[in-house]
Amino acid sequence: MTRLGFTVLAALALVGCNVDSAAFTGPVATRYDFGDLERYEELTLSAPNGDAIAAVFVNGDSDLSVLYFHGASENLTDIAPRLAYFQRRGFSVLAIDYRGFGKSEGSSSERNAYQDAEVALAALSERGTSPAQTVIMGRSFGGAIATHAAIREPPKSLVLESTIASAALAVSSTTYFDIPASFTTEGEWDNVARIRAMEAFPKALLHGDADETFPFWHAERLFEEAADPASLFRVEGAGHVGIFEDHEDVFRAALCHGLEDDERARCER
Amino acid sequence: MRLRSLVVFVLLAASVSGCARVRAVRTLRKGQLEVSWTDGGPIVTGVNGRTAVFPLNSPELAVRYGVNGDLDVHGAVHAVPFAFGTFWIDLGASYQFVSGKIGLLGTATLNIATNGRDIMIAPQVTFVASVEASRVFTPYVAWDSALSLTPSVQYLGIFSVGTQIAIGNVRIWPEVRWFAPWDDQEPTTFSYLSPGRGAIGVGLGIGGVIR
């Protein structure tokens, strides 16, 4: 992105762009490419307002599932390698594109994404998977959607990768002067409040210590608020992107850490 | 990294809080009215690890009135917050403690901003020392102390160097600012131009005495 590009984007915002729709928006798609992924089916779920939510369900070899929430500016095609990875470790996987992302209809917003997460939870339940059999995982903004899902009923474990502590904290850390977060965004993305209110089930916070988008202190703050059992996985030298791709060992440890012994053995093999 | 949308979000967040320049270098004569437009802010040198050099955009429209030669009152509207439905003004007064070739001026300002949901109140005190080098040029140094009281108490100090250029009734104020000179730099979405602590910024004001 060039200097000119940023200037144009800023100028657009100055003439009235909605900051929230700009901050959480994803690439649309007319079709998905899941590469070599096997034993999967594309689903169409229904949002409360009737909008279609595109989803993919991947069959695994165990009773455990991963409910995966991707980050902003991603869609299901982008996470195909992760879907295959979870499947290789025995998990079934359900992942969705939030409204406004991929093939899903409607417009993107924090509120809509939370509703979409509830729809995904219900879809997983209809397939016979209870929250107690589900690892809920979210990356970046998807971490806030994951905590929304996890607070409703305790999952097997919660894994948050490179996620935000809250919009308010992100704003205050970006500026030299403390302004109310609502001056720039209606979004709350308040993982701090939700993780503080969560029951005691395993939680893993996975974060690169060279993350320039959400610096490492976001994970530290969430770790401070999380009831035990909680683990902080610091990935040395990792930025906002690349933990899965370049630090698979740490990624795997976070994914598997909340499982029972036999489950963990399968996950870690 | 495909979070350009997030970059817009934090870019604007930073712009909202970017201070452009000092309000007054010398007080106006009694009855004079000055209108000025200022833009600028900290200089960004990188976004998410990519090079992108530009100053933040923080325009302000200000009006200043000379009460008695030693005392000015001023008011200003900050333009960027309007993009978010936030009304931000600052109101204040400047007093010329020392006048002549060497000048010393103090300004007290109250920043008030609200979007109807939240409010920010931030008093600010500025001291400006200037030298009337010629009829045109009045270089100055300044120290700003701003204190946000809501949503949390936070102090921001700014050291500034600039000059007032007076050509007839037209005034131009180029200025370099050093924001929070003691602040450690830590990895954020933005990296600012910095000598190791705080951030360097620029401001440019253009105005005129209209009465």
mmCIF file of C-alpha atoms in Angstrom, chain A residues 66 85-86 89 91 135 137 157 159 204 206 233 250-259 267:
data_model
loop_
_atom_site.group_PDB
_atom_site.id
_atom_site.type_symbol
_atom_site.label_atom_id
_atom_site.label_comp_id
_atom_site.label_asym_id
_atom_site.label_seq_id
_atom_site.Cartn_x
_atom_site.Cartn_y
_atom_site.Cartn_z
ATOM 1 C CA VAL A 66 -13.139 -27.159 16.033
ATOM 2 C CA TYR A 85 -4.587 -29.229 9.447
ATOM 3 C CA PHE A 86 -7.393 -29.633 11.982
ATOM 4 C CA ARG A 89 -5.325 -34.053 13.809
ATOM 5 C CA PHE A 91 -11.004 -32.832 14.446
ATOM 6 C CA VAL A 135 -12.592 -26.345 20.669
ATOM 7 C CA MET A 137 -10.816 -20.949 18.024
ATOM 8 C CA SER A 157 -11.354 -25.172 25.263
ATOM 9 C CA VAL A 159 -7.954 -20.775 21.645
ATOM 10 C CA ALA A 204 -5.034 -20.618 25.333
ATOM 11 C CA LEU A 206 -1.492 -17.479 21.275
ATOM 12 C CA PHE A 233 1.758 -18.961 24.325
ATOM 13 C CA VAL A 250 3.469 -23.540 19.135
ATOM 14 C CA PHE A 251 0.224 -23.416 17.196
ATOM 15 C CA ARG A 252 -0.224 -27.151 17.816
ATOM 16 C CA ALA A 253 0.564 -26.825 21.495
ATOM 17 C CA ALA A 254 -2.112 -24.150 21.893
ATOM 18 C CA LEU A 255 -4.643 -26.135 19.922
ATOM 19 C CA CYS A 256 -4.104 -29.305 21.938
ATOM 20 C CA HIS A 257 -3.433 -27.903 25.386
ATOM 21 C CA GLY A 258 -6.968 -28.098 26.782
ATOM 22 C CA LEU A 259 -7.647 -31.689 25.800
ATOM 23 C CA CYS A 267 -3.990 -33.995 18.522
#
